[in-house]
Each structure stands twice: as structure tokens, then as C-alpha cells.
Amino acid sequence: MTNNKKVLSWLDEMVKLTKPDEVIWIDGSDAQKEALEKEACATGEIKALNPDKFPGCFLHRTAQNDVARVENKTFICSRRKEDAGPTNNWMDPKETYEKLSKLYDGAMTGKKMYVVPFIMGPAKSPFAKVGIELTDSIYVVLNMLIMTRAGKIALEEIGDDGDFTKCLHASKDLSDEDKYICHFPEDNTIWSINSAYGGNALLGKKCMALRIASYLGKEEGWMAEHMLILGLQDPKGEITYISAAFPSACGKTNLAMLIPPAEYAGYKVFTVGDDIAWLRVGDDGRLWAVNPEAGFFGVAPGTSEKTNPNALHTAMSNTIFTNVGLKDDDTVWWEGLDKDVPEHAIDWKGEEWTPDKFNKEDKLTSCAHPNSRFTAPARQCPCVSDQFDAPQGVPISAMVFGGRRATTAPLVYQTYSWNHGVFVGATMASETTAAARGAVGVLRRDPMAMKPFIGYHVGDYLAHWVKMGKTIPNPPKIFHVNWFRQDENGNFMWPGFGENMRVLEWIVKRCKGEVDARETAIGYLPNVEDINVNGLDIDKATMERLLRVEETWKEEVPGMREFFSTFEGRLPKEVEDELDALEARLNK
Ligand code: GTP
Ligand code: SPV
Ligand code: MN
């Protein structure tokens, strides 16, 4: 398949280590994909869904202990411990290679090794990077074929001498104890063992396109971010591109595919990406973004004809569903899909399920796992952007940060400058979700929604943001949003989903200088009358609450200081100055 000596010698080494019975190159052809689907169906690894209703779709159930990213088992193995920083787990690279080699030794004996060459980014794009994933899982191969541009095309991209990210994955026995997701940024290498779930196993995604890429971006002068990318077209046909960073399961896929409410006839949202953005300064002095992925690995629960019809339609064919419920007619179901709760189904654990099995106190008794997902080709999305494959990407006018916060953070505000925006991103806080193993609903600081994904020291990462600001002659404006404010009764105060269009409209108007705003301690807040609520059942008092500087902001400052105090002296002065400035404004 290739004459690239770097590829061949690495493959040789990994084959000697893992000792598979057979080595199979993935070429990206339909014929090979269909043969693999057949094989995986025969072994029960996947199950074909109802071919009339879900053509080309499959269901896969993972092990019950393997349903989300495992942050405590994820490591940045930089040569120096201090380069991993306080937000990462660290292990010594030499010791880690030794320790994991023992686990990989013979791990593929009795199995086949699949060699998956893939490109992150459009082919022949200045953004594009090639990776090669070695895996023992057909499920992983089939996901990679959707999520990346995989096969011969990637080998053509690296040619006879090009470099690539070396990705080794073995599902082995899924042991929790010996589960490791390790990154060696200085070696452009990823070693993952004993998980076959999403971000732990599809190594092009969080491991390469964020952890390794964020490190490469720092070295090479670009950025890898946990951001969706959308184009908002106005009735005149003008498109404004926006990127937005929200933590896992906080609304990126939904915003990326938003359908404007009836009130907004003539507006349309186009999706460029729903999870990851790679950003570079263009010749015109603006910041340009591509989505390195080719598919969506989207959260199933809550996805419905009402909340996100575009996602639903994307996932009606050629899609892999993971850990959702299976109905008796071989179609899928999850909580929030529709009101027709099945009277009988097979749940995410593979067990018989009836509605009475659901116990509010234990979310894992639901039919679909809370972090169940669909893997769907982006090109099937009804609102995919015509710039999806554009090698140069799209020019970004606004960047948005957002978290899931019941209190304090207003619906939307604009930052005063790039550095103020970096500070607001750096101090973002959000309640944890089911996307990673651990407690759900715990408020934590999650800088730029990148806490689990920065491949190096968080202080250096912020310094890189500050430095990028100086190299972008015409930088995007930076905003913060919060769709998740709750009232005293725990109800969401803002309708969200398609109605978020009303907030996007304000953001675009701010970018174009078409609307005023109030200067407050935290940033520019909208005048209440400037957020269009026509056709919404929301009163003025609620809007005033959503758009004010809450008293609780003063309590934020010590928490931010405490967070920064963990930065081991690597907090950029520009960011610290912004905190001082915020405190001074709040005390005025
Ligand atoms: P990852 O793929 O984990 O990175 O998640 P994501 O950021 O793409 O989140 P996604 O869009 O899949 O949304 C996650 C959950 O948040 C789903 O259950 C959605 O229904 C819910 N959600 C998304 N947008 C909104 C909103 O505007 N308001 C409310 N209340 N919920 C939302
Ligand atoms: C996330 O957790 O942010 C995801 C899903 O997008 S995973 O691929 O598992 O990281
Ligand atoms: Mn994500």
C-alpha cells in the first residue's frame, strides 16, 4: 500500500510487539467496508438495523464499564513533568513505553490488526495532518471510516517521506486497572489500550486532533480547539462564520445545526463542524478554520425532531449507533427522541427493558446510556456547508465560549478585547456531564472547554492564545453564552436550541457594529430590548435576569484566583491582569 519507510518500519515494530495473526490495510473502499460490516455482524460485534427505516445503519454495545472518556486514565507523557501542567495526568515517556509494551505484548494474538491511514482536515489542505491507527477492533475501523478521510487517500497525502501521527490501539480485555490513554506529544505518538469507546479509541479525534494537535499548534503557530464551526446566512445571502467552544455534551452539535425559528425567515445555518476546529491566520489577516473531522460522533439522548432535526436526518442512514436502545422492529430509541417510549426494548446493556425499569435516581436504568452516540457522515447533514471540504477553511468573525451553568453566567455577553476574551475562556466554568466517567453536575473550571484536551501545560496554552492574538491583524470578536440558566424550580430559563438564533443574531450585529451594548463589569451586555423575543413565551423580567450582572459574580473572583494559583507560575501576565481588572470593575 505504501513505500513510506517511516510507516513500514513503525508498523513492523508494532506488529512484532502486538503479534496479530494477520495485518489488514484499510483502503477506504466500499467493498472492504461492507465485508468488514458483514464480519462484525457475524460475530455480534455490531447488529444491522431495520434496512427499510435505517439503511446501512448498525448498533454496537460497548462493555458496561467502557461508556465514556476516562480522564483519570488519560496521560500526557511529555519528557518533562512540568510541561504537562496541573490539568493533565503525567507519566514518564520512557517508563510508560516500557510499562505499556508489556500490556501490548501479544495483545493481538488470535486477532487481526487493521491499519487505518487517515487524514484530519480536507485532503491537500495546508491544515491537513495524517495519522495511522493500528487497531484490533472492526468497530473502531468502521467509526474511523466515517469520522475521518481514511484509506488510500491518506497514504497519498503523506507520500513516500511524509510524517504522521503514530496511533496504536488495542481493545485487549477492557480491564479498568490496565486502561491507558497515553500521548507522547514530542514523539507524535498515541498509545491507547483496554478501552474501545469513542474518544478513548477513535484516536484521530480527541487524542490526535486536540491533544497532539494543540501541542503541534503551539510549536507551529496555529490553534486546535474544542469548537463547532457554523456559517450563519442572512436574508441577503451574506454568511458570517462563528466558532464556539462548549464542554462535552453542552450543545456544540445542536448549535452547529441550528434551524432558525419562524421569526427568522430567510436566515439559515450551515454546519462546517460540530466538535473540533483547527485555526490559522490567513493571508487576509483573519483567522480561518477547518473542521479536521469528516463525521459527527454526536450525543443521542435529547436529539429529536424538535431539538435537532438536522442531526436526526444525518443519522438515518450509514450510521453507527453506540449504546442506544433497540426497539422490537430493529429501530433505535433513546430518551428524548419522541414521546413514544417503547413498551418493550433491549436497553444499552443488552437487557430486556420496559418503561418501569427506569428509576429517576439512577440514570443508568435508562433505555439508552446517557452518553450513547451516533457516528454519522457529515456529508449527509441536510445543512452541511458548501465550504466543508474547502482547503483554506472559513474566516471566523466571532468566537464564542459557553458552559452549562445554572447560575451567574448571563445568556450572552461580549468581551472587551482579545485578551479579555482569553481570560473569559480561561475561567469558563461548567457542570460536568456523562461524556466522561465520574460525577455528573459538578461545577469545574474548564478553560476554553479544553481542560481534558490540552496536550501540554495550561499556562503555556493560555500564553499561546495571547500570542496568537498578536499575530492576527483582524481577530474575531469573543463572546460568552450560557443556554443553561435555571430558575428557583430548576427549570431552564431560556428555551435554547433553535431559539439560540436570537443570540446569534445579536452576536453577528455586534461584529458588524449594528447594535449598541451596555458596558458592565463583566463585559458588554445586550440591552434587553436588543434580544429579539418576538414569538417567544418569555417575560421581560426573565430577560432582565438573564442579562444582568448577578451579585454572585463577586464570589467568582476568589475561585478564579484559586484556579490560577494552580498554574505553577506559568499564568500569562496578560490573563492575570484581566482578573485584576474584573475585580476592580466589580468593586467599583
Ligand atoms: P460532545 O459531542 O460531547 O462534545 O457534546 P456537544 O457539545 O456537541 O453537545 P450536544 O449538542 O450533543 O448537546 C448535549 C446535550 O445538551 C443534549 O442532551 C442536548 O439536548 C442538550 N442541549 C443542547 N443545546 C441545548 C440548549 O440550547 N438548551 C438546553 N436546555 N439543552 C441543550
Ligand atoms: C466529547 O466528550 O467531547 C466528545 C465525545 O466529543 S468523545 O469522542 O468520546 O470525546
Ligand atoms: Mn466533544
XYZ file of C-alpha atoms and ligand atoms in Angstrom:
631
model
C 0.000 0.000 0.000
C 2.890 2.430 0.647
C 6.635 2.812 0.156
C 6.938 5.231 3.060
C 9.792 3.760 5.103
C 8.747 5.532 8.286
C 5.330 3.906 8.053
C 6.690 0.478 7.234
C 9.340 0.354 9.929
C 6.924 1.590 12.604
C 4.305 -0.936 11.501
C 6.901 -3.682 11.610
C 7.840 -2.743 15.157
C 4.199 -2.634 16.318
C 3.415 -5.975 14.672
C 6.361 -7.555 16.486
C 5.031 -6.108 19.726
C 1.324 -6.955 19.451
C 1.723 -10.165 17.398
C -1.539 -10.206 15.405
C -2.441 -13.255 13.319
C -2.916 -11.071 10.284
C -2.355 -7.459 9.178
C -5.058 -5.822 7.065
C -4.662 -2.458 5.361
C -7.787 -0.336 5.186
C -8.063 1.144 1.697
C -11.243 3.194 2.111
C -13.216 1.217 -0.493
C -16.927 0.438 -0.115
C -16.258 -3.214 -0.861
C -13.846 -3.575 2.054
C -16.160 -1.641 4.365
C -19.084 -3.896 3.504
C -17.005 -7.021 4.048
C -15.986 -5.736 7.495
C -19.597 -4.911 8.371
C -20.583 -8.455 7.432
C -17.811 -9.947 9.505
C -18.679 -7.812 12.539
C -22.358 -8.701 12.199
C -21.481 -12.387 12.099
C -19.563 -12.166 15.378
C -22.205 -9.982 17.051
C -19.843 -7.012 17.402
C -22.440 -4.943 15.574
C -26.031 -5.540 14.569
C -27.643 -4.378 11.316
C -30.710 -2.211 11.905
C -34.016 -2.274 10.033
C -32.871 -1.818 6.416
C -36.068 -0.041 5.354
C -36.002 2.529 8.122
C -32.245 2.750 8.805
C -30.396 1.654 5.649
C -26.702 0.993 6.168
C -27.039 1.503 9.939
C -25.693 -0.609 12.780
C -25.960 -0.858 16.538
C -23.000 -1.559 18.793
C -22.989 -2.035 22.548
C -19.782 -1.458 24.431
C -18.819 -3.122 27.671
C -20.732 -1.643 30.608
C -17.544 -0.301 32.132
C -16.492 1.344 28.861
C -19.048 4.017 28.047
C -17.199 7.356 28.163
C -13.805 9.028 28.161
C -11.701 8.178 31.196
C -9.900 11.331 32.270
C -8.145 9.678 35.207
C -6.632 7.131 32.805
C -5.567 9.707 30.224
C -1.936 10.842 30.320
C 0.312 13.397 28.682
C 3.755 11.781 28.596
C 5.930 14.805 27.906
C 9.619 14.380 28.646
C 9.440 16.870 31.481
C 6.664 16.531 34.046
C 6.313 20.291 34.348
C 5.351 20.531 30.661
C 2.159 18.528 31.213
C 0.926 21.021 33.794
C -1.702 20.878 36.535
C -4.681 19.942 34.324
C -3.117 16.739 32.988
C -2.037 13.419 34.414
C 1.587 12.778 33.597
C 3.757 9.704 33.251
C 7.398 9.497 32.202
C 7.559 8.574 28.490
C 10.353 6.046 28.812
C 8.709 4.283 31.742
C 5.329 4.402 30.004
C 6.615 2.810 26.799
C 8.149 0.061 28.917
C 5.104 -0.463 31.095
C 2.611 -0.422 28.203
C 4.808 -2.585 25.981
C 4.236 -5.356 28.500
C 0.482 -4.873 28.129
C 0.632 -4.724 24.324
C 2.910 -7.738 24.118
C 0.889 -10.351 22.218
C -2.302 -8.332 22.752
C -3.420 -9.011 19.164
C -2.566 -12.685 19.041
C -5.632 -14.549 17.802
C -6.883 -11.289 16.285
C -6.362 -9.216 13.178
C -4.588 -5.893 13.149
C -6.236 -3.259 10.986
C -4.040 -0.479 9.620
C -6.124 2.661 9.189
C -4.371 5.570 7.439
C -6.420 8.743 7.865
C -6.307 12.470 7.193
C -7.510 15.037 9.683
C -8.613 18.019 7.595
C -9.519 18.224 3.921
C -7.053 16.472 1.596
C -4.342 18.741 0.161
C -5.257 21.441 2.668
C -2.498 23.436 4.392
C -4.245 22.334 7.614
C -4.202 18.596 6.848
C -2.333 16.127 9.070
C -2.093 12.402 8.549
C -2.368 9.746 11.212
C -2.227 5.968 11.071
C -4.208 3.977 13.610
C -3.452 0.338 14.276
C -6.407 -1.338 15.956
C -7.807 -4.766 16.729
C -11.426 -3.574 16.553
C -13.643 -3.587 13.459
C -15.994 -1.233 15.297
C -13.125 1.264 15.571
C -12.286 0.833 11.872
C -15.890 1.432 10.819
C -16.076 4.536 13.006
C -12.781 5.869 11.650
C -14.102 5.395 8.102
C -16.937 7.787 8.982
C -15.092 10.220 11.250
C -12.003 10.760 9.061
C -10.910 10.731 5.446
C -9.404 7.250 5.601
C -7.698 4.752 3.344
C -5.547 5.169 0.225
C -6.272 8.890 0.134
C -4.280 9.312 3.369
C -1.282 7.350 2.103
C -1.285 9.535 -0.997
C -1.314 12.565 1.286
C 1.866 11.554 3.165
C 3.650 10.202 0.101
C 6.952 8.368 0.337
C 8.515 10.509 3.008
C 5.824 12.409 4.929
C 5.327 12.301 8.692
C 2.268 11.060 10.510
C 0.843 10.620 13.993
C 1.532 7.081 15.193
C -1.644 5.738 16.817
C -1.679 2.329 18.461
C -4.953 0.971 19.799
C -5.704 -2.398 21.361
C -9.032 -3.207 22.998
C -7.346 -6.139 24.712
C -9.605 -7.227 27.604
C -11.037 -3.806 28.575
C -9.537 -4.094 32.026
C -10.132 -0.916 34.060
C -6.933 -1.373 36.003
C -4.775 -1.576 32.849
C -6.673 1.019 30.834
C -4.364 3.733 29.499
C -4.834 6.544 27.006
C -1.307 7.923 26.605
C 0.000 10.775 24.478
C 3.633 11.405 23.636
C 3.489 14.882 22.084
C 7.233 15.085 21.433
C 7.079 11.762 19.539
C 3.794 12.472 17.719
C 2.546 9.187 19.199
C -0.614 7.897 20.904
C -0.942 4.583 22.737
C -4.403 3.503 23.869
C -5.179 0.187 25.496
C -8.152 -1.525 27.161
C -10.921 0.795 26.005
C -12.978 0.585 22.824
C -15.103 3.669 23.436
C -15.267 6.897 21.410
C -12.673 9.421 22.464
C -10.522 6.691 24.037
C -10.317 4.587 20.893
C -11.061 6.706 17.806
C -7.603 8.163 18.066
C -8.000 10.779 15.313
C -10.500 12.657 17.435
C -9.653 13.951 20.915
C -6.244 12.248 21.114
C -4.806 13.491 17.819
C -6.992 16.400 16.657
C -6.928 18.035 20.092
C -4.195 16.769 22.440
C -1.439 16.159 19.898
C -2.644 18.934 17.569
C -2.790 21.543 20.344
C 0.873 20.786 21.029
C 1.753 20.974 17.314
C -0.245 24.191 17.031
C 1.796 25.782 19.805
C 5.031 24.729 18.070
C 3.859 25.733 14.588
C 1.769 28.844 15.287
C -1.827 27.678 14.900
C -4.641 26.508 17.185
C -6.558 23.271 17.775
C -9.781 23.910 19.685
C -12.855 22.053 21.009
C -15.112 24.194 18.818
C -18.000 23.838 16.424
C -17.919 25.940 13.261
C -21.093 27.326 11.678
C -21.969 29.763 8.916
C -24.992 31.987 9.523
C -26.534 33.234 6.287
C -28.746 36.324 6.423
C -31.623 37.075 4.031
C -29.240 38.998 1.777
C -27.165 35.838 1.368
C -24.199 37.090 3.387
C -22.601 34.373 5.547
C -20.900 35.096 8.892
C -18.781 32.273 10.305
C -18.752 31.631 14.043
C -16.809 29.086 16.089
C -17.902 28.081 19.583
C -16.267 26.135 22.410
C -18.608 24.397 24.855
C -17.548 21.483 27.064
C -18.573 17.937 26.178
C -22.338 17.436 25.998
C -23.025 21.165 26.341
C -24.587 21.889 22.960
C -21.988 22.121 20.158
C -23.694 19.672 17.797
C -27.039 21.328 18.463
C -25.813 24.862 17.802
C -23.841 23.796 14.728
C -27.051 22.503 13.095
C -29.490 25.099 14.394
C -32.706 25.708 12.475
C -33.814 29.338 12.882
C -37.335 29.822 14.285
C -40.197 31.002 12.049
C -39.480 34.564 13.109
C -36.204 34.374 11.135
C -37.402 33.691 7.601
C -34.513 33.954 5.165
C -31.832 33.037 7.733
C -30.042 29.720 7.506
C -27.284 27.973 9.450
C -24.688 25.871 7.619
C -22.576 23.339 9.500
C -18.827 23.237 8.979
C -18.006 21.287 12.140
C -19.636 20.152 15.402
C -16.714 19.373 17.720
C -13.214 20.397 16.649
C -11.728 23.384 14.834
C -8.184 23.924 13.579
C -7.474 27.612 13.121
C -4.768 29.523 11.241
C -4.114 33.123 10.309
C -4.949 33.645 6.624
C -3.244 35.872 4.085
C -6.006 38.419 4.635
C -5.138 38.745 8.336
C -8.256 36.953 9.547
C -8.463 33.698 11.455
C -9.525 30.786 9.219
C -10.910 27.475 10.459
C -11.348 23.950 9.173
C -13.081 21.011 10.766
C -10.494 18.208 10.800
C -13.208 15.541 11.015
C -15.435 14.018 8.346
C -18.290 12.832 10.559
C -20.222 13.546 13.726
C -19.893 11.475 16.910
C -22.995 13.016 18.427
C -24.820 12.582 21.734
C -28.046 10.637 21.078
C -30.216 11.389 24.157
C -32.138 14.616 23.731
C -31.751 14.558 19.945
C -35.227 14.828 18.437
C -37.215 16.148 15.511
C -37.864 19.169 17.736
C -34.385 19.851 19.151
C -32.101 18.871 16.277
C -33.839 17.550 13.145
C -30.685 18.021 11.072
C -28.726 15.633 13.294
C -31.576 13.155 13.209
C -31.735 13.240 9.411
C -27.954 12.921 9.152
C -28.154 9.742 11.211
C -30.942 7.983 9.280
C -28.534 6.054 7.038
C -24.915 4.802 7.012
C -24.689 5.466 10.749
C -23.328 3.502 13.692
C -25.309 3.819 16.922
C -23.493 3.067 20.156
C -25.277 2.144 23.409
C -28.747 3.313 22.387
C -31.932 1.276 22.929
C -33.123 -1.251 20.353
C -36.841 -1.486 19.588
C -38.609 -4.686 18.561
C -38.735 -3.564 14.917
C -34.922 -3.192 14.845
C -35.021 0.583 15.026
C -33.328 2.651 17.706
C -34.667 4.675 20.604
C -33.258 6.960 23.250
C -34.633 9.210 25.948
C -35.861 12.422 24.371
C -36.194 11.015 20.820
C -40.001 11.152 20.913
C -42.916 10.639 23.270
C -43.383 7.026 22.115
C -41.488 5.351 24.927
C -41.276 1.748 23.738
C -43.318 -0.715 25.769
C -40.506 -3.171 25.231
C -36.933 -2.733 24.057
C -33.397 -4.006 24.575
C -31.502 -1.409 26.603
C -27.908 -0.216 26.235
C -26.737 -3.077 28.429
C -28.326 -5.622 26.071
C -31.036 -6.451 28.617
C -34.826 -6.548 28.323
C -36.206 -3.103 29.081
C -39.691 -1.846 29.889
C -40.509 1.724 30.968
C -40.989 0.687 34.623
C -37.289 -0.241 34.731
C -36.408 3.434 34.664
C -35.588 4.816 38.094
C -35.041 8.574 38.231
C -32.382 8.169 40.897
C -30.195 6.026 38.647
C -29.632 7.440 35.158
C -28.065 4.165 34.072
C -31.500 2.497 34.191
C -32.496 4.457 31.100
C -33.069 2.627 27.827
C -30.134 4.386 26.123
C -26.951 5.229 28.024
C -26.777 8.998 28.812
C -23.577 9.154 26.704
C -24.907 6.974 23.881
C -23.898 8.283 20.481
C -24.402 8.186 16.725
C -21.496 8.174 14.266
C -22.750 9.735 11.043
C -21.106 11.049 7.855
C -21.055 14.854 7.811
C -21.807 14.929 4.088
C -25.285 13.512 4.870
C -26.161 16.518 7.018
C -29.011 18.468 5.362
C -27.341 21.757 6.309
C -23.688 20.853 5.655
C -21.720 23.875 4.456
C -20.553 24.030 0.836
C -17.203 25.029 2.379
C -16.942 21.724 4.283
C -14.052 20.499 2.139
C -12.569 23.918 1.416
C -8.800 23.518 1.865
C -8.395 27.045 3.258
C -11.387 26.751 5.619
C -13.735 29.597 6.511
C -12.974 33.040 8.005
C -14.121 33.369 11.618
C -15.841 36.621 12.679
C -16.856 35.584 16.197
C -15.628 33.072 18.741
C -17.993 32.005 21.481
C -17.277 30.343 24.811
C -20.063 28.758 26.789
C -20.693 26.485 29.730
C -23.530 24.732 31.443
C -24.221 26.946 34.433
C -27.414 27.103 36.450
C -26.435 30.481 37.921
C -24.256 33.571 37.447
C -23.259 33.447 33.760
C -25.691 35.552 31.685
C -27.310 34.443 28.446
C -24.693 36.305 26.394
C -22.028 38.978 26.720
C -19.162 40.256 24.629
C -15.614 40.643 25.874
C -13.745 43.945 25.642
C -10.695 42.704 23.747
C -8.846 39.584 22.597
C -7.014 39.285 25.916
C -10.229 39.809 27.869
C -11.697 37.048 25.697
C -8.766 34.783 26.559
C -9.423 35.471 30.234
C -13.147 34.715 29.910
C -12.332 31.469 28.089
C -9.689 30.617 30.668
C -12.085 30.997 33.591
C -15.065 29.307 31.977
C -16.892 27.043 34.375
C -19.303 24.269 33.544
C -21.149 21.419 35.216
C -19.704 18.008 34.324
C -21.700 15.687 32.038
C -21.914 11.994 31.172
C -19.330 12.422 28.376
C -16.577 11.497 30.807
C -16.629 8.917 33.571
C -17.185 10.433 37.016
C -19.741 12.516 38.868
C -22.210 14.486 36.743
C -23.287 18.050 37.542
C -20.154 19.153 39.398
C -19.097 22.708 38.571
C -15.498 22.847 37.404
C -13.267 25.333 35.603
C -12.780 24.166 32.049
C -10.542 26.605 30.163
C -11.806 27.032 26.585
C -13.710 23.717 27.067
C -10.239 22.213 26.621
C -9.370 21.052 30.143
C -9.380 17.360 29.190
C -7.776 18.019 25.801
C -4.810 20.397 26.171
C -1.720 18.380 25.248
C 0.634 20.499 27.352
C 0.763 22.995 30.212
C -2.471 25.004 30.590
C -0.479 28.186 31.369
C 1.524 27.813 28.153
C -1.735 27.145 26.344
C -3.146 30.477 27.526
C 0.153 32.143 26.601
C -0.256 30.672 23.119
C -3.720 32.233 22.900
C -2.297 35.612 23.954
C 0.492 35.266 21.403
C -1.925 34.288 18.622
C -3.878 37.468 19.368
C -0.804 39.477 18.469
C -0.380 37.680 15.142
C -3.987 38.075 13.925
C -4.317 41.548 12.380
C -8.108 41.215 12.195
C -9.101 38.899 15.053
C -12.600 37.555 15.696
C -14.651 39.183 18.462
C -15.020 36.971 21.527
C -18.320 36.249 23.329
C -19.621 34.100 26.186
C -23.028 32.401 26.232
C -24.990 30.232 28.676
C -28.096 28.364 27.495
C -28.492 26.593 30.832
C -29.557 29.193 33.436
C -32.164 27.786 35.825
C -34.880 29.377 37.924
C -35.685 28.602 41.571
C -37.588 25.482 40.490
C -34.733 24.101 38.441
C -36.357 24.919 35.091
C -34.280 26.254 32.213
C -34.993 29.982 31.885
C -34.042 30.190 28.211
C -35.749 27.954 25.611
C -32.452 27.162 23.860
C -31.955 25.058 20.727
C -33.369 26.844 17.610
C -34.175 29.903 19.707
C -30.447 30.399 20.261
C -30.680 32.043 16.825
C -31.815 35.159 18.697
C -28.487 35.294 20.489
C -26.520 34.566 17.317
C -28.293 37.499 15.701
C -27.024 39.827 18.447
C -23.519 38.409 18.118
C -23.461 38.997 14.359
C -24.832 42.512 14.795
C -22.080 43.249 17.314
C -19.483 42.001 14.835
C -20.890 44.352 12.205
C -21.258 47.280 14.599
C -25.030 47.331 14.128
C -26.175 47.293 17.753
C -25.202 49.064 20.977
C -24.465 47.345 24.254
C -24.070 48.171 27.942
C -20.557 48.398 29.342
C -20.606 46.397 32.576
C -18.088 44.921 34.991
C -18.024 41.597 33.112
C -18.186 42.873 29.529
C -20.674 44.264 27.001
C -24.170 43.062 27.915
C -27.075 43.386 25.484
C -29.737 45.986 26.104
C -32.751 43.858 26.980
C -34.757 45.143 24.014
C -31.964 44.146 21.600
C -32.506 40.412 22.054
C -35.477 39.673 19.824
C -38.088 37.679 21.770
C -40.972 38.085 19.321
C -42.957 34.873 19.227
C -41.368 33.576 22.451
C -43.223 32.960 25.657
C -40.721 34.696 27.921
C -41.384 37.772 30.059
C -39.310 40.911 30.359
C -38.368 40.180 33.980
C -36.840 36.846 32.949
C -34.884 38.517 30.153
C -33.643 41.146 32.597
C -32.473 38.370 34.903
C -30.753 36.557 32.058
C -28.936 39.721 31.019
C -27.696 41.239 34.249
C -24.516 41.103 36.309
C -25.506 38.858 39.186
C -24.347 39.564 42.749
C -22.692 36.131 42.683
C -20.013 37.483 40.297
C -18.099 38.864 43.268
C -17.873 35.341 44.651
C -16.398 34.172 41.355
C -13.199 36.139 41.751
C -11.661 34.139 44.622
C -12.487 30.914 42.776
C -10.732 32.213 39.681
C -7.716 33.266 41.728
C -7.589 29.865 43.349
C -7.746 28.207 39.933
C -4.925 30.398 38.621
C -2.857 29.668 41.727
C -2.514 26.089 40.487
C -0.740 27.265 37.314
C 2.785 26.731 38.695
C 3.929 30.240 37.776
C 3.009 29.830 34.107
C -0.098 32.050 34.078
C 0.462 34.772 31.462
C 0.566 38.237 32.983
C -1.977 39.456 30.422
C -4.524 36.998 31.787
C -3.791 37.803 35.424
C -4.181 41.499 34.608
C -7.634 40.786 33.222
C -8.654 39.176 36.515
C -7.420 42.226 38.434
C -9.342 44.448 36.049
C -12.523 42.406 36.501
C -12.191 42.577 40.266
C -11.655 46.336 40.145
C -14.713 46.802 37.932
C -16.864 44.627 40.202
C -15.797 46.618 43.273
C -16.395 49.999 41.710
P -19.848 16.473 22.707
O -20.119 15.688 21.476
O -19.752 15.634 23.934
O -18.656 17.359 22.585
O -21.189 17.342 23.002
P -21.824 18.650 22.345
O -21.198 19.865 22.919
O -21.837 18.533 20.862
O -23.330 18.624 22.908
P -24.726 18.342 22.173
O -25.064 19.376 21.156
O -24.747 16.935 21.725
O -25.742 18.536 23.391
C -25.628 17.779 24.583
C -26.911 17.834 25.374
O -27.264 19.195 25.656
C -28.088 17.222 24.634
O -28.834 16.428 25.535
C -28.880 18.413 24.188
O -30.251 18.108 24.065
C -28.598 19.467 25.257
N -28.663 20.847 24.702
C -28.039 21.287 23.574
N -28.348 22.585 23.311
C -29.184 22.988 24.307
C -29.861 24.226 24.608
O -29.738 25.227 23.901
N -30.611 24.236 25.749
C -30.751 23.141 26.545
N -31.517 23.255 27.638
N -30.142 21.947 26.288
C -29.374 21.869 25.199
C -16.537 14.688 23.978
O -16.559 14.040 25.035
O -16.251 15.920 23.948
C -16.888 14.034 22.714
C -17.080 12.586 22.722
O -16.976 14.696 21.685
S -15.588 11.728 22.734
O -15.221 11.418 21.338
O -15.796 10.500 23.477
O -14.543 12.536 23.298
Mn -16.609 16.942 22.106
